[in-house]
Coordinates of C-alpha atoms in Angstrom, one line a residue:
X1 CA -2.6 12.4 -26.2
X2 CA -5.3 9.4 -26.9
X3 CA -7.2 8.4 -23.7
X4 CA -9.1 5.3 -25.3
X5 CA -8.4 1.7 -24.3
X6 CA -6.8 -0.7 -26.7
X7 CA -8.8 -3.8 -28.1
X8 CA -6.3 -6.2 -25.4
X9 CA -6.9 -3.8 -22.7
X10 CA -10.6 -3.6 -23.2
X11 CA -10.7 -7.4 -23.3
X12 CA -8.5 -7.7 -20.4
X13 CA -10.6 -5.7 -18.3
X14 CA -13.6 -8.1 -19.4
X15 CA -12.2 -11.1 -18.5
X16 CA -11.6 -9.8 -15.0
X17 CA -15.2 -8.7 -15.0
X18 CA -16.4 -12.5 -15.7
X19 CA -13.8 -14.0 -13.1
X20 CA -14.7 -11.5 -10.1
X21 CA -18.6 -11.9 -11.2
X22 CA -17.9 -15.7 -10.7
X23 CA -15.9 -15.2 -7.5
X24 CA -19.0 -13.8 -5.3
X25 CA -16.8 -11.1 -4.0
X26 CA -19.8 -9.7 -1.8
X27 CA -19.6 -12.8 0.2
X28 CA -15.9 -12.6 0.4
X29 CA -16.2 -8.8 1.4
X30 CA -18.6 -9.9 4.0
X31 CA -16.2 -13.0 5.2
X32 CA -13.2 -10.6 5.2
X33 CA -15.2 -8.1 7.6
X34 CA -15.8 -10.8 9.9
X35 CA -12.3 -12.0 10.3
X36 CA -12.3 -15.0 7.8
X37 CA -9.6 -13.9 4.9
X38 CA -10.2 -17.4 3.2
X39 CA -12.6 -16.4 0.4
X40 CA -11.1 -13.3 -0.1
X41 CA -7.3 -14.8 -0.4
X42 CA -9.0 -17.2 -2.8
X43 CA -10.2 -14.5 -4.9
X44 CA -6.8 -12.8 -4.6
X45 CA -4.9 -15.9 -5.9
X46 CA -7.2 -15.9 -8.7
X47 CA -6.4 -12.4 -9.8
X48 CA -2.8 -13.6 -9.4
X49 CA -3.2 -16.4 -11.6
X50 CA -4.7 -13.8 -14.1
X51 CA -1.7 -12.0 -13.8
X52 CA -3.1 -8.8 -11.8
X53 CA -0.6 -8.8 -9.2
X54 CA 2.4 -9.0 -11.6
X55 CA 1.1 -5.9 -13.7
X56 CA 3.5 -3.4 -11.8
X57 CA 6.4 -5.9 -11.2
X58 CA 9.4 -6.2 -13.5
X59 CA 10.3 -9.4 -15.6
X60 CA 13.2 -9.9 -13.5
X61 CA 11.2 -10.3 -10.5
X62 CA 8.7 -12.8 -12.1
X63 CA 6.1 -10.1 -13.3
X64 CA 4.9 -8.7 -16.2
X65 CA 6.3 -5.0 -16.4
X66 CA 3.3 -3.6 -17.9
X67 CA 2.4 -0.1 -18.3
X68 CA 0.2 2.0 -15.7
X69 CA -2.7 2.0 -17.8
X70 CA -2.9 -1.6 -17.5
X71 CA -2.9 -1.4 -13.9
X72 CA -5.7 1.2 -14.1
X73 CA -7.6 -1.3 -16.0
X74 CA -7.5 -4.1 -13.3
X75 CA -8.0 -1.8 -10.5
X76 CA -11.1 -0.3 -12.2
X77 CA -12.8 -3.8 -12.2
X78 CA -11.4 -4.6 -8.9
X79 CA -13.3 -1.3 -7.7
X80 CA -16.4 -2.5 -9.4
X81 CA -16.6 -5.6 -7.6
X82 CA -15.4 -4.3 -4.2
X83 CA -12.7 -7.0 -4.1
X84 CA -11.3 -6.9 -0.2
X85 CA -7.7 -6.7 0.7
X86 CA -4.4 -5.0 0.4
X87 CA -4.5 -5.0 -3.5
X88 CA -3.4 -1.5 -4.1
X89 CA -0.2 -2.0 -1.4
X90 CA 0.8 -5.4 -2.8
X91 CA 0.1 -4.7 -6.7
X92 CA 0.9 -1.2 -6.8
X93 CA 2.5 1.0 -4.2
X94 CA 5.0 -1.8 -2.7
X95 CA 6.1 -2.8 -6.1
X96 CA 6.7 0.8 -7.3
X97 CA 8.5 1.7 -4.1
X98 CA 11.0 -1.2 -3.9
X99 CA 11.5 -0.9 -7.7
X100 CA 12.6 2.5 -7.6
X101 CA 15.4 1.9 -5.0
X102 CA 18.9 1.7 -6.2
X103 CA 19.2 -1.5 -3.8
X104 CA 17.5 -4.3 -5.5
X105 CA 17.8 -6.7 -2.9
X106 CA 14.4 -5.8 -1.0
X107 CA 12.7 -6.2 -4.6
X108 CA 14.5 -9.5 -5.3
X109 CA 13.5 -11.1 -2.2
X110 CA 9.6 -9.7 -1.9
X111 CA 7.9 -9.4 -5.1
X112 CA 8.2 -13.0 -6.5
X113 CA 5.7 -13.9 -3.6
X114 CA 3.4 -11.0 -4.4
X115 CA 3.3 -12.0 -8.1
X116 CA 2.0 -15.5 -7.1
X117 CA -0.5 -14.2 -4.7
X118 CA 0.9 -16.1 -1.8
X119 CA 2.0 -13.3 -0.2
X120 CA 0.2 -10.0 0.6
X121 CA 2.0 -6.7 1.7
X122 CA 0.9 -3.4 3.0
X123 CA 2.5 -0.2 3.7
X124 CA 2.1 2.8 6.5
X125 CA 3.3 6.0 5.0
X126 CA 4.8 7.8 8.0
X127 CA 4.1 11.1 6.8
X128 CA 1.4 14.0 7.6
X129 CA -1.9 13.7 6.4
X130 CA -1.5 10.2 5.5
X131 CA -2.7 8.9 8.8
X132 CA 0.3 6.6 9.5
X133 CA -1.8 3.2 9.5
X134 CA -1.8 0.1 7.5
X135 CA -4.5 -1.7 5.9
X136 CA -4.9 -5.4 6.9
X137 CA -1.7 -5.4 8.8
X138 CA -3.1 -8.4 10.9
X139 CA -3.5 -10.4 7.4
X140 CA -0.7 -9.3 5.5
X141 CA 2.5 -11.0 5.8
X142 CA 4.8 -8.1 4.8
X143 CA 4.1 -5.1 6.4
X144 CA 6.3 -2.0 5.6
X145 CA 6.8 1.5 7.3
X146 CA 7.9 4.2 4.5
X147 CA 9.5 7.7 5.9
X148 CA 11.3 10.3 4.1
X149 CA 14.8 8.6 4.3
X150 CA 13.9 5.0 5.9
X151 CA 12.0 2.2 5.0
X152 CA 11.6 -0.3 7.5
X153 CA 9.6 -3.5 8.7
X154 CA 6.6 -3.0 11.0
X155 CA 4.5 -4.7 13.7
X156 CA 0.9 -3.7 14.0
X157 CA -0.4 -2.2 17.1
X158 CA -4.2 -1.2 17.8
X159 CA -7.1 -1.1 15.4
X160 CA -8.2 1.8 13.8
X161 CA -11.9 2.1 13.0
X162 CA -13.0 2.6 9.3
X163 CA -16.2 3.4 8.0
X164 CA -15.8 0.0 5.8
X165 CA -16.0 -2.9 7.9
X166 CA -13.9 -4.8 5.4
X167 CA -10.6 -2.0 5.5
X168 CA -9.1 -3.3 8.9
X169 CA -6.9 -0.4 9.7
X170 CA -3.8 -0.6 12.2
X171 CA -1.4 1.5 13.6
X172 CA 1.7 0.3 12.7
X173 CA 5.3 0.6 14.6
X174 CA 9.0 0.5 12.9
X175 CA 11.0 -2.8 13.4
X176 CA 14.0 -3.4 11.3
X177 CA 15.4 -0.9 8.6
X178 CA 15.1 -2.4 5.2
X179 CA 16.9 0.4 3.6
X180 CA 17.9 4.0 4.3
X181 CA 19.3 7.0 2.8
X182 CA 19.0 9.8 0.3
X183 CA 17.7 7.5 -2.3
X184 CA 14.3 6.7 -0.3
X185 CA 12.7 9.6 -0.6
X186 CA 11.9 9.7 -4.2
X187 CA 11.1 5.8 -4.0
X188 CA 8.4 6.5 -1.8
X189 CA 7.0 9.0 -3.5
X190 CA 6.7 6.7 -6.2
X191 CA 5.2 4.3 -4.6
X192 CA 2.5 6.7 -3.1
X193 CA 1.7 8.0 -6.3
X194 CA 1.3 4.5 -7.7
X195 CA -1.0 3.4 -4.9
X196 CA -3.0 6.8 -5.4
X197 CA -3.5 6.2 -9.1
X198 CA -4.6 2.6 -8.4
X199 CA -7.0 3.9 -5.6
X200 CA -8.4 6.1 -8.0
X201 CA -9.2 3.4 -10.5
X202 CA -10.8 1.6 -7.7
X203 CA -13.1 4.5 -6.9
X204 CA -14.2 4.9 -10.5
X205 CA -15.1 1.2 -11.0
X206 CA -17.1 1.4 -7.7
X207 CA -18.7 4.5 -9.0
X208 CA -19.7 3.0 -12.0
X209 CA -21.2 -0.2 -10.2
X210 CA -23.2 2.2 -8.1
X211 CA -24.4 3.7 -11.2
X212 CA -25.2 0.4 -12.7
X213 CA -27.2 -0.6 -9.5
X214 CA -29.3 2.3 -9.2
X215 CA -30.3 2.3 -12.7
X216 CA -31.7 -1.1 -12.5
X217 CA -33.4 -0.3 -9.5
X218 CA -34.9 2.7 -10.8
X219 CA -36.1 0.4 -13.6
X220 CA -37.7 -2.1 -11.3
X221 CA -38.8 -0.1 -8.4
X222 CA -42.6 1.4 -8.8
X223 CA -44.3 4.5 -7.5
X224 CA -47.6 5.9 -8.5
X225 CA -48.0 2.9 -11.1
X226 CA -44.8 3.6 -12.9
X227 CA -41.0 3.0 -12.4
X228 CA -39.2 5.8 -10.7
X229 CA -36.5 5.7 -13.5
X230 CA -39.6 7.7 -15.3
X231 CA -39.5 10.5 -12.9
X232 CA -37.7 13.4 -14.1
X233 CA -35.7 14.2 -11.0
X234 CA -34.7 10.6 -10.8
X235 CA -33.2 10.7 -14.6
X236 CA -31.3 14.0 -13.7
X237 CA -29.8 12.5 -10.5
X238 CA -28.5 9.4 -12.6
X239 CA -27.6 11.4 -15.6
X240 CA -25.1 13.9 -13.2
X241 CA -23.6 11.0 -11.9
X242 CA -22.9 9.4 -15.5
X243 CA -21.4 12.8 -16.5
X244 CA -19.2 13.2 -13.2
X245 CA -17.9 9.6 -14.1
X246 CA -17.2 10.2 -17.7
X247 CA -15.5 13.6 -16.9
X248 CA -13.1 11.8 -14.0
X249 CA -12.1 8.7 -16.7
X250 CA -9.6 10.9 -19.1
X251 CA -8.3 12.3 -15.8
X252 CA -7.6 9.0 -14.8
X253 CA -6.1 7.9 -18.1
X254 CA -4.0 10.8 -18.2
X255 CA -2.4 10.3 -14.8
X256 CA -1.4 6.7 -15.8
X257 CA 0.3 8.1 -19.0
X258 CA 2.3 10.8 -17.3
X259 CA 3.5 8.3 -14.2
X260 CA 7.0 8.4 -15.6
X261 CA 6.6 12.3 -16.5
X262 CA 7.4 15.6 -14.5
X263 CA 4.1 16.3 -14.0
X264 CA 3.0 12.9 -12.2
X265 CA 2.1 14.1 -8.8
X266 CA -0.4 16.7 -10.0
X267 CA -1.8 14.2 -12.3
X268 CA -2.3 11.8 -10.0
X269 CA -3.8 14.3 -7.2
X270 CA -6.5 15.5 -10.2
X271 CA -7.2 11.7 -10.9
X272 CA -8.1 11.0 -7.0
X273 CA -10.1 14.0 -6.5
X274 CA -12.2 13.6 -9.9
X275 CA -12.5 9.9 -9.2
X276 CA -13.3 10.4 -5.6
X277 CA -15.8 13.1 -6.0
X278 CA -17.9 11.5 -9.2
X279 CA -17.8 7.7 -6.7
X280 CA -19.1 10.1 -3.7
X281 CA -21.9 11.6 -6.0
X282 CA -22.6 7.9 -7.2
X283 CA -22.9 6.7 -3.5
X284 CA -25.1 9.6 -2.6
X285 CA -27.4 9.4 -5.4
X286 CA -27.5 5.3 -5.1
X287 CA -28.7 5.9 -1.3
X288 CA -31.3 8.1 -2.6
X289 CA -32.9 6.4 -5.5
X290 CA -32.9 3.2 -3.3
X291 CA -34.5 4.6 -0.2
X292 CA -34.5 2.9 3.1
X293 CA -33.2 -0.4 1.9
X294 CA -30.0 1.3 0.8
X295 CA -29.0 1.7 4.6
X296 CA -29.2 -1.9 5.4
X297 CA -26.1 -3.9 5.9
X298 CA -28.0 -7.0 4.5
X299 CA -28.3 -5.2 1.1
X300 CA -25.3 -5.6 -1.0
X301 CA -25.5 -1.9 -1.8
X302 CA -23.6 -0.9 1.5
X303 CA -20.7 -2.8 0.6
X304 CA -20.0 -0.1 -2.3
X305 CA -21.0 2.9 -0.4
X306 CA -18.9 2.2 2.6
X307 CA -15.9 1.3 0.5
X308 CA -16.2 4.5 -1.5
X309 CA -16.5 6.6 1.6
X310 CA -13.6 4.9 3.0
X311 CA -11.4 5.3 -0.3
X312 CA -12.1 8.6 -0.8
X313 CA -9.4 9.6 1.8
X314 CA -7.4 6.3 1.9
X315 CA -4.6 7.7 -0.2
X316 CA -4.6 11.3 1.0
X317 CA -7.5 13.7 1.6
X318 CA -9.2 15.8 -0.8
X319 CA -7.4 18.6 0.9
X320 CA -3.7 17.0 0.8
X321 CA -4.4 16.4 -3.3
X322 CA -5.4 19.9 -3.8
X323 CA -2.8 21.2 -1.9
X324 CA -0.4 19.2 -4.3
X325 CA -2.0 20.4 -7.4
X326 CA -1.8 24.1 -6.3
X327 CA 2.1 23.3 -5.3
X328 CA 2.4 22.3 -8.7
X329 CA 0.6 25.0 -10.7
X330 CA 2.6 27.7 -8.3
X331 CA 5.9 26.2 -8.7
X332 CA 5.7 24.3 -11.9
X333 CA 7.6 21.6 -10.4
X334 CA 6.9 17.9 -9.4
X335 CA 4.8 17.8 -6.2
X336 CA 5.0 15.5 -3.2
X337 CA 2.9 14.5 0.0
X338 CA 3.7 16.7 2.9
X339 CA 6.5 15.0 4.6
X340 CA 7.7 12.7 1.6
X341 CA 10.6 14.0 -0.6

């Protein structure tokens, strides 16, 4: 199995990186956290124009119908830039869920707006271990609640505090039924796994951004008359981060390549754990390298530190994903989140 990206995928990622750098994502993140979604939605519309929101959507619904690996490339850059908003839900989880249903009407009604960037969606998974909360339910036009045999619209309840101010989480209660029946369980599992894959890609991108910021800072910050990057202790910490990120990347690519296979759940969980642990190591090292300035909310580093901490458990805790892997190894069957069939 070949894990190297194609030249076209590398070019796609590079173009998205330029777009997001020009879009001043840090200011959009701060505005989003303060309740002003305008700059963030403008950035999301630019991503829609670049085709990102249509990658997981079939051509019949106005999308591109790309492969999961292309979705990984896009969310790697989204994580690197710390873009705010329910992008995992809008561009990955909900499209995968709706398109896996035998009833095609919900997908036909909702997905074209997602592709164009005029509509944002969010979803709460009604399952133990997944929190039952929806991201940005106050901003998204489409709010869904996904259970084991029922998908319904939802209305937001109370705000649930997140360590990342730009992740506005809300408790959600079910309203009108969208679809129900035996078909729902497998569709919800597909939506969850696709969302978790995109989250893992975000974590890897954020981890690389933190490593880059730490390396650049270590070249400039001087102590005892020379850059701190010349000290062996600092070099070793940065090298450990690089190794962790490099080891996580193939697991992410493998999960993308096996999304239609019997090991989908196991491979996605392995990617989430590896990328989450590597990004968290990058965050801890970045804080140590930067010192006291890394704690300040005014310094951009804090946007990635809080993002990584929140994303690490946003699509299932590490314990949940380790349990899925253990289940797969014991039973040699496709695992699902507890409570999701």
